[in-house]
mmCIF file of N, CA and C in Angstrom:
data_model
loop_
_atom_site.group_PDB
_atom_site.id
_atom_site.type_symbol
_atom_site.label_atom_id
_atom_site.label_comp_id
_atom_site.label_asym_id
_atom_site.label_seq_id
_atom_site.Cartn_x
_atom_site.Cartn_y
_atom_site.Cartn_z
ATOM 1 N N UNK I 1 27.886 14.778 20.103
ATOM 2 C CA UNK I 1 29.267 14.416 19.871
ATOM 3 C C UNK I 1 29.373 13.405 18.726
ATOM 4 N N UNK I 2 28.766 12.424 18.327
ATOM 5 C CA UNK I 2 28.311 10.860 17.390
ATOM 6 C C UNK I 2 28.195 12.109 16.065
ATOM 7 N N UNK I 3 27.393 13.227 16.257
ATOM 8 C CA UNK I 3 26.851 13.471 14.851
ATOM 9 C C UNK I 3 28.031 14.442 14.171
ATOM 10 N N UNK I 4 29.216 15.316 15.409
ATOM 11 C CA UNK I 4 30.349 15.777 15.074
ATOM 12 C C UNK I 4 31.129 14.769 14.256
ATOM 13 N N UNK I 5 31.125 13.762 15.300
ATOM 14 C CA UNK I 5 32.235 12.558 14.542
ATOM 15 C C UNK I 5 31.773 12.166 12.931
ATOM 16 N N UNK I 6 30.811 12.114 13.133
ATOM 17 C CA UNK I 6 30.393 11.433 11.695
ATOM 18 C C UNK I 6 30.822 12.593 10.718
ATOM 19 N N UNK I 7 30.169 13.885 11.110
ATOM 20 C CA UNK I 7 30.611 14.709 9.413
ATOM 21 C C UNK I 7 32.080 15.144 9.240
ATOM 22 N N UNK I 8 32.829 14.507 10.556
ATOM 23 C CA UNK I 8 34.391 14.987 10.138
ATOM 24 C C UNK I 8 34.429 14.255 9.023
ATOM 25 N N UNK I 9 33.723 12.590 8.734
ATOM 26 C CA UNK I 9 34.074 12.168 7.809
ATOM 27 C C UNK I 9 33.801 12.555 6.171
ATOM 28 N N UNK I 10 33.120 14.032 6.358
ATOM 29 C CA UNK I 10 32.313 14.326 4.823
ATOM 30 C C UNK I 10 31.441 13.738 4.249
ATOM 31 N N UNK I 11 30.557 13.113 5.146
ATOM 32 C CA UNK I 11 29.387 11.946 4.597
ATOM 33 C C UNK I 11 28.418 12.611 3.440
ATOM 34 N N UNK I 12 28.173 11.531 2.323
ATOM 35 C CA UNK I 12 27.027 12.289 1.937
ATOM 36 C C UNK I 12 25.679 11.620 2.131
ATOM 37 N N UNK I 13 25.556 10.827 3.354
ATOM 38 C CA UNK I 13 24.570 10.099 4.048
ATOM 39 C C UNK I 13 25.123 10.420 5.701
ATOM 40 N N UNK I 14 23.783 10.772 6.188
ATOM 41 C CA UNK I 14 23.952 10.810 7.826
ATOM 42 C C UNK I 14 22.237 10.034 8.056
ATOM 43 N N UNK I 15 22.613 8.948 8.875
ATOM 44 C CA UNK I 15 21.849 7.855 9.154
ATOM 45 C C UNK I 15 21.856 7.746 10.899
ATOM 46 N N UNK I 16 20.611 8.396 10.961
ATOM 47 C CA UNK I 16 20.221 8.474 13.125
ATOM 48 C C UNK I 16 18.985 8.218 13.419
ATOM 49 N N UNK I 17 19.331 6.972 14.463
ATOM 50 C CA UNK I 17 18.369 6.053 15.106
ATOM 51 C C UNK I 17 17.486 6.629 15.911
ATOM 52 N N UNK I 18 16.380 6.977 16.508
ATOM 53 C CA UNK I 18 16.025 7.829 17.801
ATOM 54 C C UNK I 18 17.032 8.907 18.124
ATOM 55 N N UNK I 19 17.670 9.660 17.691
ATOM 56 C CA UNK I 19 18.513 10.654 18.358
ATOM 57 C C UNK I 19 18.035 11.528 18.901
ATOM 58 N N UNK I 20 16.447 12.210 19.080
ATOM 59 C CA UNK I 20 16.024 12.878 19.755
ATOM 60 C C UNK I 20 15.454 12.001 21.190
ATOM 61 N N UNK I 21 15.807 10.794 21.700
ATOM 62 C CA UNK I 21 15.584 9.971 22.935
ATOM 63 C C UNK I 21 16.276 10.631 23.626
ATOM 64 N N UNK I 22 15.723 11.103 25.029
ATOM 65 C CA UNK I 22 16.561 11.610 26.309
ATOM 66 C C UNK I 22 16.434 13.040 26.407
ATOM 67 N N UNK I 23 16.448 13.940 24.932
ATOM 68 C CA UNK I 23 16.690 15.373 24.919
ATOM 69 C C UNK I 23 15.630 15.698 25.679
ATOM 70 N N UNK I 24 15.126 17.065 26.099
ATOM 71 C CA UNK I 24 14.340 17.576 26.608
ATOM 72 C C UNK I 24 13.862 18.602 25.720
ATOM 73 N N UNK I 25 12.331 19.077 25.200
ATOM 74 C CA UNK I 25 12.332 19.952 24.493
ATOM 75 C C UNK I 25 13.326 21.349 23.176
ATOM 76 N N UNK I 26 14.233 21.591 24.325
ATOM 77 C CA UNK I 26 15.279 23.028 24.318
ATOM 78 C C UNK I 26 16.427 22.347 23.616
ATOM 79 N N UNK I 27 16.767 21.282 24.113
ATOM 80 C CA UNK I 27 17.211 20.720 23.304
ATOM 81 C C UNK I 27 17.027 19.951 21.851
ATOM 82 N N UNK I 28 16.136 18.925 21.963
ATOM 83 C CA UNK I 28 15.328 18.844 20.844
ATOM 84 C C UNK I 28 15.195 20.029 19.476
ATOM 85 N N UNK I 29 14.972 21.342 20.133
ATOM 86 C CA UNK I 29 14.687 22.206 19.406
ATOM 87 C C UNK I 29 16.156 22.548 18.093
ATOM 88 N N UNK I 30 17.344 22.573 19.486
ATOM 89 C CA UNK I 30 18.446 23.052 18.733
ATOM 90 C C UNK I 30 18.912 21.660 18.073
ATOM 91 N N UNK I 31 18.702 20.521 18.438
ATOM 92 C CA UNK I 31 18.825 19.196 17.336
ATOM 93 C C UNK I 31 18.528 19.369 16.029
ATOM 94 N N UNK I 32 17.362 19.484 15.788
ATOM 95 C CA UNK I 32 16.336 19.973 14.976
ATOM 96 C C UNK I 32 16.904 21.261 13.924
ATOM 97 N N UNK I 33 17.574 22.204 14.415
ATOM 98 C CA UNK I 33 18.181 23.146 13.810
ATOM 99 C C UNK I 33 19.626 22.849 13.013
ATOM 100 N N UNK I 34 20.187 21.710 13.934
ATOM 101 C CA UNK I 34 21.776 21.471 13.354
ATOM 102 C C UNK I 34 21.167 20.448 12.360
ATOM 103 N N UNK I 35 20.599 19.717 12.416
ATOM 104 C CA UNK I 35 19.502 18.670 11.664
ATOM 105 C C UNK I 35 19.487 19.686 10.361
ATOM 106 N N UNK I 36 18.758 20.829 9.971
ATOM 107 C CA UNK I 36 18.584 21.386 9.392
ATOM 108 C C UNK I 36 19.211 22.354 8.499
ATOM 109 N N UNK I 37 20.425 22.165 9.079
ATOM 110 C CA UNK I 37 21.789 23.351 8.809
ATOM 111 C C UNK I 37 22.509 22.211 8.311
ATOM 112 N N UNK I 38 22.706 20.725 8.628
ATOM 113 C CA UNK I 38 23.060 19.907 8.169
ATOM 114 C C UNK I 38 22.710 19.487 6.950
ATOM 115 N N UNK I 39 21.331 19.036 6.539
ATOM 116 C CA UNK I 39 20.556 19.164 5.179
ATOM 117 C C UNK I 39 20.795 20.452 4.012
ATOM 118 N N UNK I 40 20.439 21.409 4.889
ATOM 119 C CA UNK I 40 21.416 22.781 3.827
ATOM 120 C C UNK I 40 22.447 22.571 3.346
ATOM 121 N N UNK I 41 23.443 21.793 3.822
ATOM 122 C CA UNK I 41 25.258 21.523 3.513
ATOM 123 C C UNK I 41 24.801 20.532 2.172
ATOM 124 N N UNK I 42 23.568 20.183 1.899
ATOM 125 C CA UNK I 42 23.576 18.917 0.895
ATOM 126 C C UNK I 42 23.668 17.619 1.330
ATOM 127 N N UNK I 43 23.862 17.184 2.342
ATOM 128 C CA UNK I 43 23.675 15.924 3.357
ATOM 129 C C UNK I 43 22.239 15.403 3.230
ATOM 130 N N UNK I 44 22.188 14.071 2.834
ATOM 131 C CA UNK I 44 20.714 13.514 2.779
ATOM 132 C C UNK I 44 20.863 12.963 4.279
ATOM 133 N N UNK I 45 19.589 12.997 4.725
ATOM 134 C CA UNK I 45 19.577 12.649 6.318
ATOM 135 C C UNK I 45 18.323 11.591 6.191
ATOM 136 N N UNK I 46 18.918 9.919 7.052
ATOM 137 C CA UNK I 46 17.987 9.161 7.152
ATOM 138 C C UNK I 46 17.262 9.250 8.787
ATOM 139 N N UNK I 47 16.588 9.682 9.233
ATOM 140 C CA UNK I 47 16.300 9.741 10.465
ATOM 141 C C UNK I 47 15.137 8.816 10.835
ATOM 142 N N UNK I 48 15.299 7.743 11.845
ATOM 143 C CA UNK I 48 14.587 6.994 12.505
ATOM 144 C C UNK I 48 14.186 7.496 14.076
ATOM 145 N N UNK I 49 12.753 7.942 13.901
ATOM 146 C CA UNK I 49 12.588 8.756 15.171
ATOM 147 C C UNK I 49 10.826 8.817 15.735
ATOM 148 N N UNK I 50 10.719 8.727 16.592
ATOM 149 C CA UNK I 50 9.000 8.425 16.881
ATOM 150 C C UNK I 50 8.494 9.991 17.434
ATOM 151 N N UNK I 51 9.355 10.516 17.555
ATOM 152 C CA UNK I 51 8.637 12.247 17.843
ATOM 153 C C UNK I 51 8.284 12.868 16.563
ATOM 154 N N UNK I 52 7.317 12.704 16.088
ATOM 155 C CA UNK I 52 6.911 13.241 14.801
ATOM 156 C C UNK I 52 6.970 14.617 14.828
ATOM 157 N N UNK I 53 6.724 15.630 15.854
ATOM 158 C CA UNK I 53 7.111 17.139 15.699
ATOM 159 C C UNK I 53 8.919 17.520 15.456
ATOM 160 N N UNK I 54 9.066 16.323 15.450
ATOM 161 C CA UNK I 54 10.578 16.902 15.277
ATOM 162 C C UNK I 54 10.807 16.211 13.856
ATOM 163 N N UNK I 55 10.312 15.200 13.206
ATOM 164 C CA UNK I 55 9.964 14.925 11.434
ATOM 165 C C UNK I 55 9.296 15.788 10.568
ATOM 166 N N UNK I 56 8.821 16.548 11.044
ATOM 167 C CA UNK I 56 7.653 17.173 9.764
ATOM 168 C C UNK I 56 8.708 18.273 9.665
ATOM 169 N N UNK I 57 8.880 18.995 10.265
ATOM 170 C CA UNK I 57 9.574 20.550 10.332
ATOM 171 C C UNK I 57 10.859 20.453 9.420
ATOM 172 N N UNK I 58 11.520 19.074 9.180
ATOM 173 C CA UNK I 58 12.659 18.904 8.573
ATOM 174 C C UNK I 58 12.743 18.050 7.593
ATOM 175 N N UNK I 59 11.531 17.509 7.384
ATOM 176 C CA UNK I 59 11.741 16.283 6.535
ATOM 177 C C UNK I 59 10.902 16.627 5.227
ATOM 178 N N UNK I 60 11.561 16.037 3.839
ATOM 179 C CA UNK I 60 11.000 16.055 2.397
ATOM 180 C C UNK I 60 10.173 15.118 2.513
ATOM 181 N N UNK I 61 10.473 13.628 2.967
ATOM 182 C CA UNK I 61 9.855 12.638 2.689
ATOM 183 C C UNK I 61 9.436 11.637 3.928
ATOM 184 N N UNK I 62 8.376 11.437 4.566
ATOM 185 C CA UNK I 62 8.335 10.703 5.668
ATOM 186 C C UNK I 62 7.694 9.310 5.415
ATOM 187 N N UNK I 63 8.456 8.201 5.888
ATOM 188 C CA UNK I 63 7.474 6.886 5.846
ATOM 189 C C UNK I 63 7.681 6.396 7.073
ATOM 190 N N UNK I 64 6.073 6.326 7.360
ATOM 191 C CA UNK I 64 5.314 5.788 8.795
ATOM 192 C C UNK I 64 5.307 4.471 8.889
ATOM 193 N N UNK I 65 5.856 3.542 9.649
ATOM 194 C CA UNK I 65 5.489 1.989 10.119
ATOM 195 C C UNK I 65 5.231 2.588 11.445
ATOM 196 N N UNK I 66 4.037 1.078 11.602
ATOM 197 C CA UNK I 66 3.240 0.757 12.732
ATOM 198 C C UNK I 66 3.450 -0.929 12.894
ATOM 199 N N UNK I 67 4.360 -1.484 14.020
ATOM 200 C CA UNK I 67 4.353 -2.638 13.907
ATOM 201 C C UNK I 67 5.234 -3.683 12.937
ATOM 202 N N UNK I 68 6.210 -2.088 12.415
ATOM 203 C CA UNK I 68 6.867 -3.409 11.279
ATOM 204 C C UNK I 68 6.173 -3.178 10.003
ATOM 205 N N UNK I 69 5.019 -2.335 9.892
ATOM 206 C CA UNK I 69 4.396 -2.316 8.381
ATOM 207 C C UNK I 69 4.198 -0.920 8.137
ATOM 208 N N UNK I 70 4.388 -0.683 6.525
ATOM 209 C CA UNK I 70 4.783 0.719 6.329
ATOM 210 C C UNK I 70 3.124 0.598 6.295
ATOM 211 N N UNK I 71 2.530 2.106 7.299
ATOM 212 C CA UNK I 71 1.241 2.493 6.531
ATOM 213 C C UNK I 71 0.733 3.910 5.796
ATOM 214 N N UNK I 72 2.284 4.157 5.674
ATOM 215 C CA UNK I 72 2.011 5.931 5.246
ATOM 216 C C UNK I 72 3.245 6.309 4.459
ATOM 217 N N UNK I 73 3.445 7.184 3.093
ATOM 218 C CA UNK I 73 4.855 7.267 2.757
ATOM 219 C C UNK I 73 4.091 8.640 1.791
ATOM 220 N N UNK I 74 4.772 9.815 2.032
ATOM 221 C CA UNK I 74 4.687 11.374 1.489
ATOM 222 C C UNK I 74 5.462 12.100 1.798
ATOM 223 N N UNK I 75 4.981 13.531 1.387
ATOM 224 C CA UNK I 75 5.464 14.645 2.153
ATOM 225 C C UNK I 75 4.905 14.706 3.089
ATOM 226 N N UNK I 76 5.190 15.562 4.276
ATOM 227 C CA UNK I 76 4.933 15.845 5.848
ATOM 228 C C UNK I 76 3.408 16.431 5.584
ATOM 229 N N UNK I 77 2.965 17.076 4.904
ATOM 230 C CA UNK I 77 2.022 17.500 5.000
ATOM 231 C C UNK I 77 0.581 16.591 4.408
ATOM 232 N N UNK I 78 1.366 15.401 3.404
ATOM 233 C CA UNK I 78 0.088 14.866 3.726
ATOM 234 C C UNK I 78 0.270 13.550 4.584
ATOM 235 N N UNK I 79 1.634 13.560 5.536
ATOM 236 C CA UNK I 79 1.401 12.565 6.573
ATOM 237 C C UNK I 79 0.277 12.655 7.491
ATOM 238 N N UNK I 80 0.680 14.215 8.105
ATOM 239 C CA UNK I 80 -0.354 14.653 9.112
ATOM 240 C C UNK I 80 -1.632 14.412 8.952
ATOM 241 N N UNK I 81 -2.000 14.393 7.662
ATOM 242 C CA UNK I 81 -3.473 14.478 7.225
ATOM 243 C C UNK I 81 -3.938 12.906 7.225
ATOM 244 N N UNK I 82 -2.914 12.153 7.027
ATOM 245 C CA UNK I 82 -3.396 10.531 6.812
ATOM 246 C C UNK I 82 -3.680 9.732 8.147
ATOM 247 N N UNK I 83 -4.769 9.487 8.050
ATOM 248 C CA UNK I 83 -5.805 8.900 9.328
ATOM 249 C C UNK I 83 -5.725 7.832 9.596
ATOM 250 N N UNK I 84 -4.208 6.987 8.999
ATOM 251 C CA UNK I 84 -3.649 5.152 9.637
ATOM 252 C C UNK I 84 -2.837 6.146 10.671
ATOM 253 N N UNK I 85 -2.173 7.131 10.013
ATOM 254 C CA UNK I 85 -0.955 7.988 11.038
ATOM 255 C C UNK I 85 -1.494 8.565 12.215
ATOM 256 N N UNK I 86 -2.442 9.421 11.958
ATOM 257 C CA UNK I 86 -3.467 9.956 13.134
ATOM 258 C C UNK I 86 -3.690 8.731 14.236
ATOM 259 N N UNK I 87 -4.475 7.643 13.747
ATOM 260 C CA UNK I 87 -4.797 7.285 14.871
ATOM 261 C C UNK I 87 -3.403 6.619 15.331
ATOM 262 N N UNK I 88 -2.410 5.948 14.815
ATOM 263 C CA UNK I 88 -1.431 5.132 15.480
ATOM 264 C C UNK I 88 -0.612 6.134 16.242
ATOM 265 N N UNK I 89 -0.271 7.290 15.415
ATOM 266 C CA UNK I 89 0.978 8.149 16.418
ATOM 267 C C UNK I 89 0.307 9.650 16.792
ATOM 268 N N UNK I 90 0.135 10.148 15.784
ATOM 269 C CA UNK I 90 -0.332 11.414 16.367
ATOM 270 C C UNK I 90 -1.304 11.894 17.022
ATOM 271 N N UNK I 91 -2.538 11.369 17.000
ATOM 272 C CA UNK I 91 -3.619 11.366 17.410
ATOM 273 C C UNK I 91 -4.370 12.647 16.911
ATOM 274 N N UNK I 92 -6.170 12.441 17.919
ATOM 275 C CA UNK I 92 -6.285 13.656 16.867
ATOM 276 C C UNK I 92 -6.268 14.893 17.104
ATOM 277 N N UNK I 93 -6.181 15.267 18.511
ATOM 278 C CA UNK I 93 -5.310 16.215 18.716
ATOM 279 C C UNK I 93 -4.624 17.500 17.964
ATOM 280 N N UNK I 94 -3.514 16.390 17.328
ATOM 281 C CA UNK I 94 -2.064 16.881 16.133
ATOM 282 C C UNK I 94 -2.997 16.953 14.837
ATOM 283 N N UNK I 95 -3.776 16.230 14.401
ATOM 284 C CA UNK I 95 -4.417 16.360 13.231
ATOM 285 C C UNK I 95 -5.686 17.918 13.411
ATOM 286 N N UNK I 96 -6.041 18.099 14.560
ATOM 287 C CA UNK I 96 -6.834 19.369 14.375
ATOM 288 C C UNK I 96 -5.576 20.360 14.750
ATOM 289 N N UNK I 97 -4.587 20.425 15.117
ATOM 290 C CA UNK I 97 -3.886 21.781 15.289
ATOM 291 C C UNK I 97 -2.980 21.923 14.470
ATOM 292 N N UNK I 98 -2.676 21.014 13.286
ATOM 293 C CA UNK I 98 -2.179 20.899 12.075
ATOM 294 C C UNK I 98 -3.474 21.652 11.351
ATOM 295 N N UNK I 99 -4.647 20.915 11.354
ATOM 296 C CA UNK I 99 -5.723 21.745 10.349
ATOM 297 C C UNK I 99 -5.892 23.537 10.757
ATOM 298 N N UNK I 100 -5.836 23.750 12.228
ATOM 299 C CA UNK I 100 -6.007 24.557 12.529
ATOM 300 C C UNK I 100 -4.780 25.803 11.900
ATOM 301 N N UNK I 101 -3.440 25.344 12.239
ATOM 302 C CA UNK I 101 -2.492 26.095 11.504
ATOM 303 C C UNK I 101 -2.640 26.320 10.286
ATOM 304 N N UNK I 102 -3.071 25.592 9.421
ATOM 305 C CA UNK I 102 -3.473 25.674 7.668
ATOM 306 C C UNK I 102 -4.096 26.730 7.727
ATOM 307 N N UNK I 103 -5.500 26.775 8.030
ATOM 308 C CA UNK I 103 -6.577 27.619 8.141
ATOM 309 C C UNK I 103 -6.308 29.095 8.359
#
């Protein structure tokens, strides 16, 4: 409903804090899509969010803080790969099934 209100106003900035907090997957998913259909319209989107599967899939540019300190700033693809990011959020896990998808 927050992200309706906002583009009645024609923004050409949409700025969201955790907005994937609370969703459940299914949801998440279709976030992620209006997220994306939103960016298509030409909307730059600032998103502050700690579920990194829901950053990479949509995002040009990601910068990682840990603690208040930036330790990572790229494209999504070489976030995944950067090993301050691995060990603080994704673990390694996400870093072999990221390599694994490449492959």
């Amino acid at each position: 409903l927050e992200v309706t209100r906002a583009l009645a106003t024609t923004p050409c900035l949409l700025m969201l804090d955790e907005a994937m907090a609370g969703l459940n997957p299914s949801e998440r998913a279709q976030a992620v899509e209006l997220l994306r259909a939103i960016g298509q319209r030409g909307i730059t989107i600032v998103l502050v969010e700690h579920v990194m599967e829901v950053l990479m899939p949509i995002s040009d540019r990601v910068v990682v803080l840990d603690s208040g300190v930036k330790i990572a700033e790229g494209p999504p693809a070489a976030i995944v790969d950067d090993p301050a990011v691995i060990a603080a959020y994704l673990g390694d896990k996400y870093g072999k099934q990221a390599e694994a998808a490449r492959s």
